[in-house]
């Protein structure tokens, strides 16, 4: 017997009673057995269907039993250690933390050394977390390593340019034009001069774009300065200074143009392969095969959204976005 009215995000039936939200399966248990359950007493579904209110499918259990049921049914991703998407530290770093704890080092000193909270170190000391080593790093660690590698490569490129041409040297064919900031000039080679005529140091920000500081607390993207100087002000709010060849460090005027977000992200970046799509996107919970199977069942009959969300372990909005072609859509490069 399935509850067909209102439901929680987890899929349990719910209704309002005297201004309070009541869970349908717990009320079904009360009407059948006359027993009011405490907060610590959970009702577990033997059928693994959250919206089910059939009393014969329910039993009282603990949180640990509930999690074990979810893992057995494949409805819960039991990731540990570095395989957890939120993991910050490798197994080697955690092992070093435990060594420091065993050596008698104070937890607050260990936390300061690893730039984490003391409560995190305390949980490691008590074996509450990271008790089981893993072999694969989490997506967060892999993404961090990739960002660091890109930043290192960009810094190396800047150093190579400086090693050939002194920052303040004049370069044959280099053209300088004013920026919107008084006293600051930008060149056709993507260099920027300050009020004292000294070439400003470049920094790499997230997305691998070069920035300079045109005054105190005034970071500016070099590619935008070049695009404004050679192609005029931004034609409309929200438009991007797009790189034609996809190289974010190539800030020559001929490589830049004003483009809409769709042209820059939906077309250029897809063509350059610098935007992740589908199963390759960060945080993707579905595969292309699963999306194809979902799309084949849409629009479907009433209740299809909720059923597919339960079946594939995602929220209703994910199914609606696939149905409305907002995500996992096919774009022509």
mmCIF file of N, CA and C in Angstrom, residues 23-136:
data_model
loop_
_atom_site.group_PDB
_atom_site.id
_atom_site.type_symbol
_atom_site.label_atom_id
_atom_site.label_comp_id
_atom_site.label_asym_id
_atom_site.label_seq_id
_atom_site.Cartn_x
_atom_site.Cartn_y
_atom_site.Cartn_z
ATOM 1 N N UNK A 23 4.390 11.874 9.749
ATOM 2 C CA UNK A 23 4.829 10.887 8.770
ATOM 3 C C UNK A 23 3.797 9.772 8.677
ATOM 4 N N UNK A 24 3.383 9.463 7.467
ATOM 5 C CA UNK A 24 2.271 8.534 7.259
ATOM 6 C C UNK A 24 2.582 7.135 7.775
ATOM 7 N N UNK A 25 3.804 6.622 7.557
ATOM 8 C CA UNK A 25 4.088 5.251 7.970
ATOM 9 C C UNK A 25 4.159 5.124 9.498
ATOM 10 N N UNK A 26 4.578 6.186 10.186
ATOM 11 C CA UNK A 26 4.600 6.136 11.650
ATOM 12 C C UNK A 26 3.181 6.216 12.229
ATOM 13 N N UNK A 27 2.322 6.995 11.572
ATOM 14 C CA UNK A 27 0.924 7.056 12.026
ATOM 15 C C UNK A 27 0.212 5.744 11.746
ATOM 16 N N UNK A 28 0.559 5.074 10.621
ATOM 17 C CA UNK A 28 -0.041 3.770 10.335
ATOM 18 C C UNK A 28 0.337 2.760 11.420
ATOM 19 N N UNK A 29 1.585 2.829 11.866
ATOM 20 C CA UNK A 29 2.025 1.951 12.959
ATOM 21 C C UNK A 29 1.249 2.246 14.243
ATOM 22 N N UNK A 30 1.030 3.542 14.539
ATOM 23 C CA UNK A 30 0.298 3.927 15.744
ATOM 24 C C UNK A 30 -1.149 3.416 15.711
ATOM 25 N N UNK A 31 -1.823 3.586 14.560
ATOM 26 C CA UNK A 31 -3.211 3.137 14.459
ATOM 27 C C UNK A 31 -3.327 1.617 14.571
ATOM 28 N N UNK A 32 -2.282 0.901 14.102
ATOM 29 C CA UNK A 32 -2.326 -0.566 14.148
ATOM 30 C C UNK A 32 -1.978 -1.110 15.525
ATOM 31 N N UNK A 33 -0.952 -0.520 16.168
ATOM 32 C CA UNK A 33 -0.456 -1.074 17.425
ATOM 33 C C UNK A 33 -0.732 -0.183 18.638
ATOM 34 N N UNK A 34 -1.197 1.041 18.402
ATOM 35 C CA UNK A 34 -1.450 1.955 19.510
ATOM 36 C C UNK A 34 -0.187 2.355 20.246
ATOM 37 N N UNK A 35 0.934 2.319 19.583
ATOM 38 C CA UNK A 35 2.226 2.599 20.211
ATOM 39 C C UNK A 35 2.824 3.860 19.608
ATOM 40 N N UNK A 36 3.162 4.826 20.488
ATOM 41 C CA UNK A 36 3.821 6.050 20.051
ATOM 42 C C UNK A 36 5.325 5.836 20.136
ATOM 43 N N UNK A 37 6.004 5.937 19.021
ATOM 44 C CA UNK A 37 7.435 5.674 18.972
ATOM 45 C C UNK A 37 8.230 6.917 19.377
ATOM 46 N N UNK A 38 9.374 6.691 20.012
ATOM 47 C CA UNK A 38 10.264 7.783 20.386
ATOM 48 C C UNK A 38 11.094 8.195 19.168
ATOM 49 N N UNK A 39 11.845 9.297 19.332
ATOM 50 C CA UNK A 39 12.680 9.776 18.231
ATOM 51 C C UNK A 39 13.769 8.770 17.870
ATOM 52 N N UNK A 40 14.220 7.999 18.869
ATOM 53 C CA UNK A 40 15.290 7.037 18.626
ATOM 54 C C UNK A 40 14.797 5.747 17.983
ATOM 55 N N UNK A 41 13.495 5.548 17.967
ATOM 56 C CA UNK A 41 12.928 4.335 17.373
ATOM 57 C C UNK A 41 12.547 4.622 15.921
ATOM 58 N N UNK A 42 13.234 3.981 15.011
ATOM 59 C CA UNK A 42 12.960 4.166 13.590
ATOM 60 C C UNK A 42 12.088 3.037 13.079
ATOM 61 N N UNK A 43 11.281 3.343 12.070
ATOM 62 C CA UNK A 43 10.492 2.310 11.401
ATOM 63 C C UNK A 43 11.170 1.978 10.083
ATOM 64 N N UNK A 44 11.597 0.724 9.952
ATOM 65 C CA UNK A 44 12.316 0.276 8.768
ATOM 66 C C UNK A 44 11.361 -0.419 7.798
ATOM 67 N N UNK A 45 11.533 -0.146 6.505
ATOM 68 C CA UNK A 45 10.704 -0.757 5.472
ATOM 69 C C UNK A 45 11.397 -2.014 4.942
ATOM 70 N N UNK A 46 10.797 -3.151 5.100
ATOM 71 C CA UNK A 46 11.368 -4.380 4.538
ATOM 72 C C UNK A 46 11.279 -4.390 3.024
ATOM 73 N N UNK A 47 10.368 -3.583 2.453
ATOM 74 C CA UNK A 47 10.188 -3.521 1.002
ATOM 75 C C UNK A 47 11.086 -2.471 0.355
ATOM 76 N N UNK A 48 11.790 -1.680 1.188
ATOM 77 C CA UNK A 48 12.682 -0.620 0.704
ATOM 78 C C UNK A 48 11.951 0.423 -0.135
ATOM 79 N N UNK A 49 10.669 0.641 0.132
ATOM 80 C CA UNK A 49 9.877 1.666 -0.555
ATOM 81 C C UNK A 49 9.447 2.691 0.488
ATOM 82 N N UNK A 50 10.032 3.884 0.512
ATOM 83 C CA UNK A 50 9.743 4.859 1.569
ATOM 84 C C UNK A 50 8.275 5.254 1.675
ATOM 85 N N UNK A 51 7.553 5.265 0.540
ATOM 86 C CA UNK A 51 6.157 5.704 0.568
ATOM 87 C C UNK A 51 5.187 4.608 0.998
ATOM 88 N N UNK A 52 5.711 3.426 1.283
ATOM 89 C CA UNK A 52 4.844 2.317 1.676
ATOM 90 C C UNK A 52 4.321 2.531 3.096
ATOM 91 N N UNK A 53 3.018 2.305 3.302
ATOM 92 C CA UNK A 53 2.400 2.424 4.635
ATOM 93 C C UNK A 53 1.770 1.098 5.052
ATOM 94 N N UNK A 54 2.149 0.011 4.401
ATOM 95 C CA UNK A 54 1.670 -1.313 4.789
ATOM 96 C C UNK A 54 2.363 -1.713 6.086
ATOM 97 N N UNK A 55 1.597 -1.881 7.162
ATOM 98 C CA UNK A 55 2.159 -2.127 8.487
ATOM 99 C C UNK A 55 2.972 -3.418 8.519
ATOM 100 N N UNK A 56 2.553 -4.430 7.749
ATOM 101 C CA UNK A 56 3.293 -5.692 7.743
ATOM 102 C C UNK A 56 4.688 -5.549 7.154
ATOM 103 N N UNK A 57 4.946 -4.448 6.447
ATOM 104 C CA UNK A 57 6.271 -4.198 5.867
ATOM 105 C C UNK A 57 7.169 -3.400 6.805
ATOM 106 N N UNK A 58 6.649 -3.012 7.971
ATOM 107 C CA UNK A 58 7.383 -2.141 8.887
ATOM 108 C C UNK A 58 7.882 -2.906 10.103
ATOM 109 N N UNK A 59 9.024 -2.476 10.611
ATOM 110 C CA UNK A 59 9.539 -3.024 11.873
ATOM 111 C C UNK A 59 10.357 -1.939 12.572
ATOM 112 N N UNK A 60 10.422 -2.016 13.878
ATOM 113 C CA UNK A 60 11.197 -1.053 14.653
ATOM 114 C C UNK A 60 12.672 -1.435 14.589
ATOM 115 N N UNK A 61 13.530 -0.453 14.349
ATOM 116 C CA UNK A 61 14.965 -0.724 14.263
ATOM 117 C C UNK A 61 15.784 0.487 14.643
ATOM 118 N N UNK A 62 17.080 0.323 14.585
ATOM 119 C CA UNK A 62 18.014 1.397 14.925
ATOM 120 C C UNK A 62 18.515 2.094 13.669
ATOM 121 N N UNK A 63 19.212 3.193 13.877
ATOM 122 C CA UNK A 63 19.798 3.911 12.748
ATOM 123 C C UNK A 63 20.817 3.030 12.012
ATOM 124 N N UNK A 64 21.616 2.277 12.769
ATOM 125 C CA UNK A 64 22.616 1.406 12.149
ATOM 126 C C UNK A 64 21.946 0.345 11.274
ATOM 127 N N UNK A 65 20.830 -0.221 11.749
ATOM 128 C CA UNK A 65 20.109 -1.220 10.962
ATOM 129 C C UNK A 65 19.516 -0.589 9.701
ATOM 130 N N UNK A 66 19.045 0.644 9.847
ATOM 131 C CA UNK A 66 18.479 1.347 8.691
ATOM 132 C C UNK A 66 19.539 1.595 7.626
ATOM 133 N N UNK A 67 20.736 2.029 8.061
ATOM 134 C CA UNK A 67 21.824 2.264 7.111
ATOM 135 C C UNK A 67 22.263 0.959 6.448
ATOM 136 N N UNK A 68 22.296 -0.120 7.237
ATOM 137 C CA UNK A 68 22.677 -1.417 6.678
ATOM 138 C C UNK A 68 21.676 -1.866 5.617
ATOM 139 N N UNK A 69 20.386 -1.630 5.865
ATOM 140 C CA UNK A 69 19.359 -1.971 4.876
ATOM 141 C C UNK A 69 19.549 -1.162 3.594
ATOM 142 N N UNK A 70 19.861 0.131 3.752
ATOM 143 C CA UNK A 70 20.033 0.990 2.578
ATOM 144 C C UNK A 70 21.237 0.545 1.751
ATOM 145 N N UNK A 71 22.321 0.189 2.428
ATOM 146 C CA UNK A 71 23.509 -0.278 1.706
ATOM 147 C C UNK A 71 23.205 -1.580 0.972
ATOM 148 N N UNK A 72 22.510 -2.500 1.660
ATOM 149 C CA UNK A 72 22.184 -3.794 1.050
ATOM 150 C C UNK A 72 21.275 -3.625 -0.162
ATOM 151 N N UNK A 73 20.395 -2.603 -0.109
ATOM 152 C CA UNK A 73 19.464 -2.372 -1.208
ATOM 153 C C UNK A 73 20.088 -1.525 -2.321
ATOM 154 N N UNK A 74 21.324 -1.051 -2.096
ATOM 155 C CA UNK A 74 21.988 -0.222 -3.091
ATOM 156 C C UNK A 74 21.473 1.197 -3.140
ATOM 157 N N UNK A 75 20.804 1.655 -2.052
ATOM 158 C CA UNK A 75 20.253 3.007 -2.010
ATOM 159 C C UNK A 75 21.133 3.985 -1.247
ATOM 160 N N UNK A 76 22.339 3.574 -0.883
ATOM 161 C CA UNK A 76 23.211 4.445 -0.089
ATOM 162 C C UNK A 76 24.647 4.185 -0.494
ATOM 163 N N UNK A 77 25.349 5.249 -0.827
ATOM 164 C CA UNK A 77 26.746 5.127 -1.221
ATOM 165 C C UNK A 77 27.628 5.180 0.015
ATOM 166 N N UNK A 78 28.067 4.031 0.493
ATOM 167 C CA UNK A 78 28.873 3.970 1.713
ATOM 168 C C UNK A 78 30.336 4.184 1.370
ATOM 169 N N UNK A 79 30.710 5.439 1.160
ATOM 170 C CA UNK A 79 32.087 5.763 0.818
ATOM 171 C C UNK A 79 32.864 6.089 2.076
ATOM 172 N N UNK A 80 34.124 5.688 2.106
ATOM 173 C CA UNK A 80 34.955 5.916 3.272
ATOM 174 C C UNK A 80 36.286 6.501 2.850
ATOM 175 N N UNK A 81 36.937 7.140 3.832
ATOM 176 C CA UNK A 81 38.290 7.624 3.617
ATOM 177 C C UNK A 81 38.403 8.518 2.402
ATOM 178 N N UNK A 82 39.434 8.294 1.601
ATOM 179 C CA UNK A 82 39.688 9.131 0.428
ATOM 180 C C UNK A 82 38.635 8.956 -0.661
ATOM 181 N N UNK A 83 37.807 7.900 -0.594
ATOM 182 C CA UNK A 83 36.768 7.718 -1.604
ATOM 183 C C UNK A 83 35.555 8.595 -1.339
ATOM 184 N N UNK A 84 35.511 9.237 -0.148
ATOM 185 C CA UNK A 84 34.426 10.163 0.171
ATOM 186 C C UNK A 84 34.663 11.464 -0.590
ATOM 187 N N UNK A 85 33.598 12.028 -1.165
ATOM 188 C CA UNK A 85 33.745 13.227 -1.996
ATOM 189 C C UNK A 85 34.194 14.442 -1.205
ATOM 190 N N UNK A 86 34.054 14.417 0.138
ATOM 191 C CA UNK A 86 34.438 15.563 0.952
ATOM 192 C C UNK A 86 35.793 15.372 1.627
ATOM 193 N N UNK A 87 36.479 14.282 1.343
ATOM 194 C CA UNK A 87 37.753 14.008 2.011
ATOM 195 C C UNK A 87 38.786 15.060 1.638
ATOM 196 N N UNK A 88 39.506 15.561 2.655
ATOM 197 C CA UNK A 88 40.552 16.566 2.429
ATOM 198 C C UNK A 88 41.948 15.979 2.537
ATOM 199 N N UNK A 89 42.104 14.921 3.328
ATOM 200 C CA UNK A 89 43.429 14.413 3.628
ATOM 201 C C UNK A 89 43.597 12.989 3.099
ATOM 202 N N UNK A 90 44.833 12.674 2.692
ATOM 203 C CA UNK A 90 45.137 11.327 2.224
ATOM 204 C C UNK A 90 45.295 10.394 3.416
ATOM 205 N N UNK A 91 45.336 9.092 3.140
ATOM 206 C CA UNK A 91 45.537 8.125 4.209
ATOM 207 C C UNK A 91 46.890 8.336 4.888
ATOM 208 N N UNK A 92 47.900 8.725 4.098
ATOM 209 C CA UNK A 92 49.225 8.971 4.673
ATOM 210 C C UNK A 92 49.191 10.142 5.650
ATOM 211 N N UNK A 93 48.447 11.201 5.303
ATOM 212 C CA UNK A 93 48.340 12.354 6.198
ATOM 213 C C UNK A 93 47.597 11.993 7.477
ATOM 214 N N UNK A 94 46.538 11.188 7.346
ATOM 215 C CA UNK A 94 45.796 10.761 8.536
ATOM 216 C C UNK A 94 46.676 9.877 9.422
ATOM 217 N N UNK A 95 47.476 8.997 8.792
ATOM 218 C CA UNK A 95 48.382 8.152 9.562
ATOM 219 C C UNK A 95 49.401 9.005 10.317
ATOM 220 N N UNK A 96 49.873 10.086 9.672
ATOM 221 C CA UNK A 96 50.820 10.979 10.339
ATOM 222 C C UNK A 96 50.154 11.691 11.516
ATOM 223 N N UNK A 97 48.878 12.061 11.365
ATOM 224 C CA UNK A 97 48.141 12.664 12.482
ATOM 225 C C UNK A 97 48.095 11.713 13.672
ATOM 226 N N UNK A 98 47.832 10.421 13.389
ATOM 227 C CA UNK A 98 47.752 9.443 14.476
ATOM 228 C C UNK A 98 49.125 9.262 15.137
ATOM 229 N N UNK A 99 50.177 9.323 14.348
ATOM 230 C CA UNK A 99 51.518 9.220 14.927
ATOM 231 C C UNK A 99 51.790 10.385 15.868
ATOM 232 N N UNK A 100 51.408 11.577 15.474
ATOM 233 C CA UNK A 100 51.597 12.758 16.325
ATOM 234 C C UNK A 100 50.782 12.648 17.606
ATOM 235 N N UNK A 101 49.577 12.124 17.474
ATOM 236 C CA UNK A 101 48.736 11.936 18.668
ATOM 237 C C UNK A 101 49.394 10.945 19.616
ATOM 238 N N UNK A 102 49.910 9.837 19.056
ATOM 239 C CA UNK A 102 50.570 8.818 19.887
ATOM 240 C C UNK A 102 51.840 9.358 20.537
ATOM 241 N N UNK A 103 52.499 10.315 19.864
ATOM 242 C CA UNK A 103 53.722 10.897 20.422
ATOM 243 C C UNK A 103 53.439 11.921 21.507
ATOM 244 N N UNK A 104 52.149 12.204 21.742
ATOM 245 C CA UNK A 104 51.781 13.125 22.810
ATOM 246 C C UNK A 104 51.648 14.570 22.386
ATOM 247 N N UNK A 105 51.658 14.829 21.081
ATOM 248 C CA UNK A 105 51.512 16.199 20.600
ATOM 249 C C UNK A 105 50.082 16.672 20.839
ATOM 250 N N UNK A 106 49.921 17.928 21.228
ATOM 251 C CA UNK A 106 48.596 18.454 21.534
ATOM 252 C C UNK A 106 47.745 18.527 20.268
ATOM 253 N N UNK A 107 46.442 18.232 20.455
ATOM 254 C CA UNK A 107 45.543 18.171 19.308
ATOM 255 C C UNK A 107 45.418 19.528 18.612
ATOM 256 N N UNK A 108 45.406 20.616 19.378
ATOM 257 C CA UNK A 108 45.277 21.924 18.740
ATOM 258 C C UNK A 108 46.504 22.263 17.890
ATOM 259 N N UNK A 109 47.666 21.752 18.288
ATOM 260 C CA UNK A 109 48.874 21.984 17.500
ATOM 261 C C UNK A 109 48.826 21.181 16.203
ATOM 262 N N UNK A 110 48.315 19.957 16.284
ATOM 263 C CA UNK A 110 48.167 19.130 15.079
ATOM 264 C C UNK A 110 47.154 19.777 14.129
ATOM 265 N N UNK A 111 46.054 20.274 14.714
ATOM 266 C CA UNK A 111 45.028 20.926 13.889
ATOM 267 C C UNK A 111 45.588 22.150 13.189
ATOM 268 N N UNK A 112 46.405 22.931 13.896
ATOM 269 C CA UNK A 112 47.010 24.119 13.281
ATOM 270 C C UNK A 112 47.975 23.727 12.166
ATOM 271 N N UNK A 113 48.705 22.634 12.359
ATOM 272 C CA UNK A 113 49.671 22.179 11.361
ATOM 273 C C UNK A 113 48.980 21.745 10.074
ATOM 274 N N UNK A 114 47.823 21.066 10.204
ATOM 275 C CA UNK A 114 47.107 20.554 9.030
ATOM 276 C C UNK A 114 45.972 21.478 8.582
ATOM 277 N N UNK A 115 45.815 22.625 9.275
ATOM 278 C CA UNK A 115 44.787 23.607 8.934
ATOM 279 C C UNK A 115 43.390 22.979 8.944
ATOM 280 N N UNK A 116 43.074 22.336 10.054
ATOM 281 C CA UNK A 116 41.740 21.767 10.239
ATOM 282 C C UNK A 116 41.304 22.068 11.672
ATOM 283 N N UNK A 117 40.104 21.624 12.055
ATOM 284 C CA UNK A 117 39.601 21.894 13.394
ATOM 285 C C UNK A 117 40.145 20.872 14.398
ATOM 286 N N UNK A 118 40.184 21.290 15.665
ATOM 287 C CA UNK A 118 40.634 20.377 16.713
ATOM 288 C C UNK A 118 39.653 19.215 16.874
ATOM 289 N N UNK A 119 38.361 19.483 16.652
ATOM 290 C CA UNK A 119 37.362 18.417 16.772
ATOM 291 C C UNK A 119 37.608 17.320 15.750
ATOM 292 N N UNK A 120 38.134 17.683 14.568
ATOM 293 C CA UNK A 120 38.451 16.684 13.541
ATOM 294 C C UNK A 120 39.581 15.781 14.031
ATOM 295 N N UNK A 121 40.625 16.376 14.616
ATOM 296 C CA UNK A 121 41.734 15.594 15.156
ATOM 297 C C UNK A 121 41.245 14.707 16.298
ATOM 298 N N UNK A 122 40.351 15.242 17.128
ATOM 299 C CA UNK A 122 39.801 14.457 18.234
ATOM 300 C C UNK A 122 39.024 13.249 17.724
ATOM 301 N N UNK A 123 38.248 13.452 16.647
ATOM 302 C CA UNK A 123 37.475 12.333 16.081
ATOM 303 C C UNK A 123 38.395 11.259 15.521
ATOM 304 N N UNK A 124 39.517 11.672 14.928
ATOM 305 C CA UNK A 124 40.496 10.701 14.425
ATOM 306 C C UNK A 124 41.119 9.939 15.590
ATOM 307 N N UNK A 125 41.452 10.672 16.670
ATOM 308 C CA UNK A 125 42.061 10.038 17.843
ATOM 309 C C UNK A 125 41.142 9.003 18.465
ATOM 310 N N UNK A 126 39.830 9.267 18.437
ATOM 311 C CA UNK A 126 38.858 8.339 19.043
ATOM 312 C C UNK A 126 38.392 7.269 18.064
ATOM 313 N N UNK A 127 38.900 7.291 16.834
ATOM 314 C CA UNK A 127 38.528 6.279 15.854
ATOM 315 C C UNK A 127 37.147 6.447 15.278
ATOM 316 N N UNK A 128 36.592 7.671 15.388
ATOM 317 C CA UNK A 128 35.247 7.905 14.884
ATOM 318 C C UNK A 128 35.236 8.090 13.370
ATOM 319 N N UNK A 129 36.332 8.594 12.824
ATOM 320 C CA UNK A 129 36.413 8.815 11.380
ATOM 321 C C UNK A 129 37.753 8.327 10.860
ATOM 322 N N UNK A 130 37.803 8.056 9.567
ATOM 323 C CA UNK A 130 39.012 7.632 8.854
ATOM 324 C C UNK A 130 39.676 6.434 9.524
ATOM 325 N N UNK A 131 38.848 5.525 10.052
ATOM 326 C CA UNK A 131 39.391 4.340 10.716
ATOM 327 C C UNK A 131 39.764 3.250 9.719
ATOM 328 N N UNK A 132 39.246 3.338 8.503
ATOM 329 C CA UNK A 132 39.495 2.305 7.500
ATOM 330 C C UNK A 132 40.234 2.919 6.313
ATOM 331 N N UNK A 133 41.493 2.559 6.086
ATOM 332 C CA UNK A 133 42.248 3.111 4.949
ATOM 333 C C UNK A 133 41.602 2.754 3.617
ATOM 334 N N UNK A 134 41.794 3.614 2.638
ATOM 335 C CA UNK A 134 41.274 3.382 1.297
ATOM 336 C C UNK A 134 42.416 3.501 0.305
ATOM 337 N N UNK A 135 42.146 3.107 -0.916
ATOM 338 C CA UNK A 135 43.211 3.109 -1.917
ATOM 339 C C UNK A 135 43.067 4.215 -2.953
ATOM 340 N N UNK A 136 41.872 4.774 -3.082
ATOM 341 C CA UNK A 136 41.648 5.785 -4.114
ATOM 342 C C UNK A 136 41.361 7.138 -3.477
#
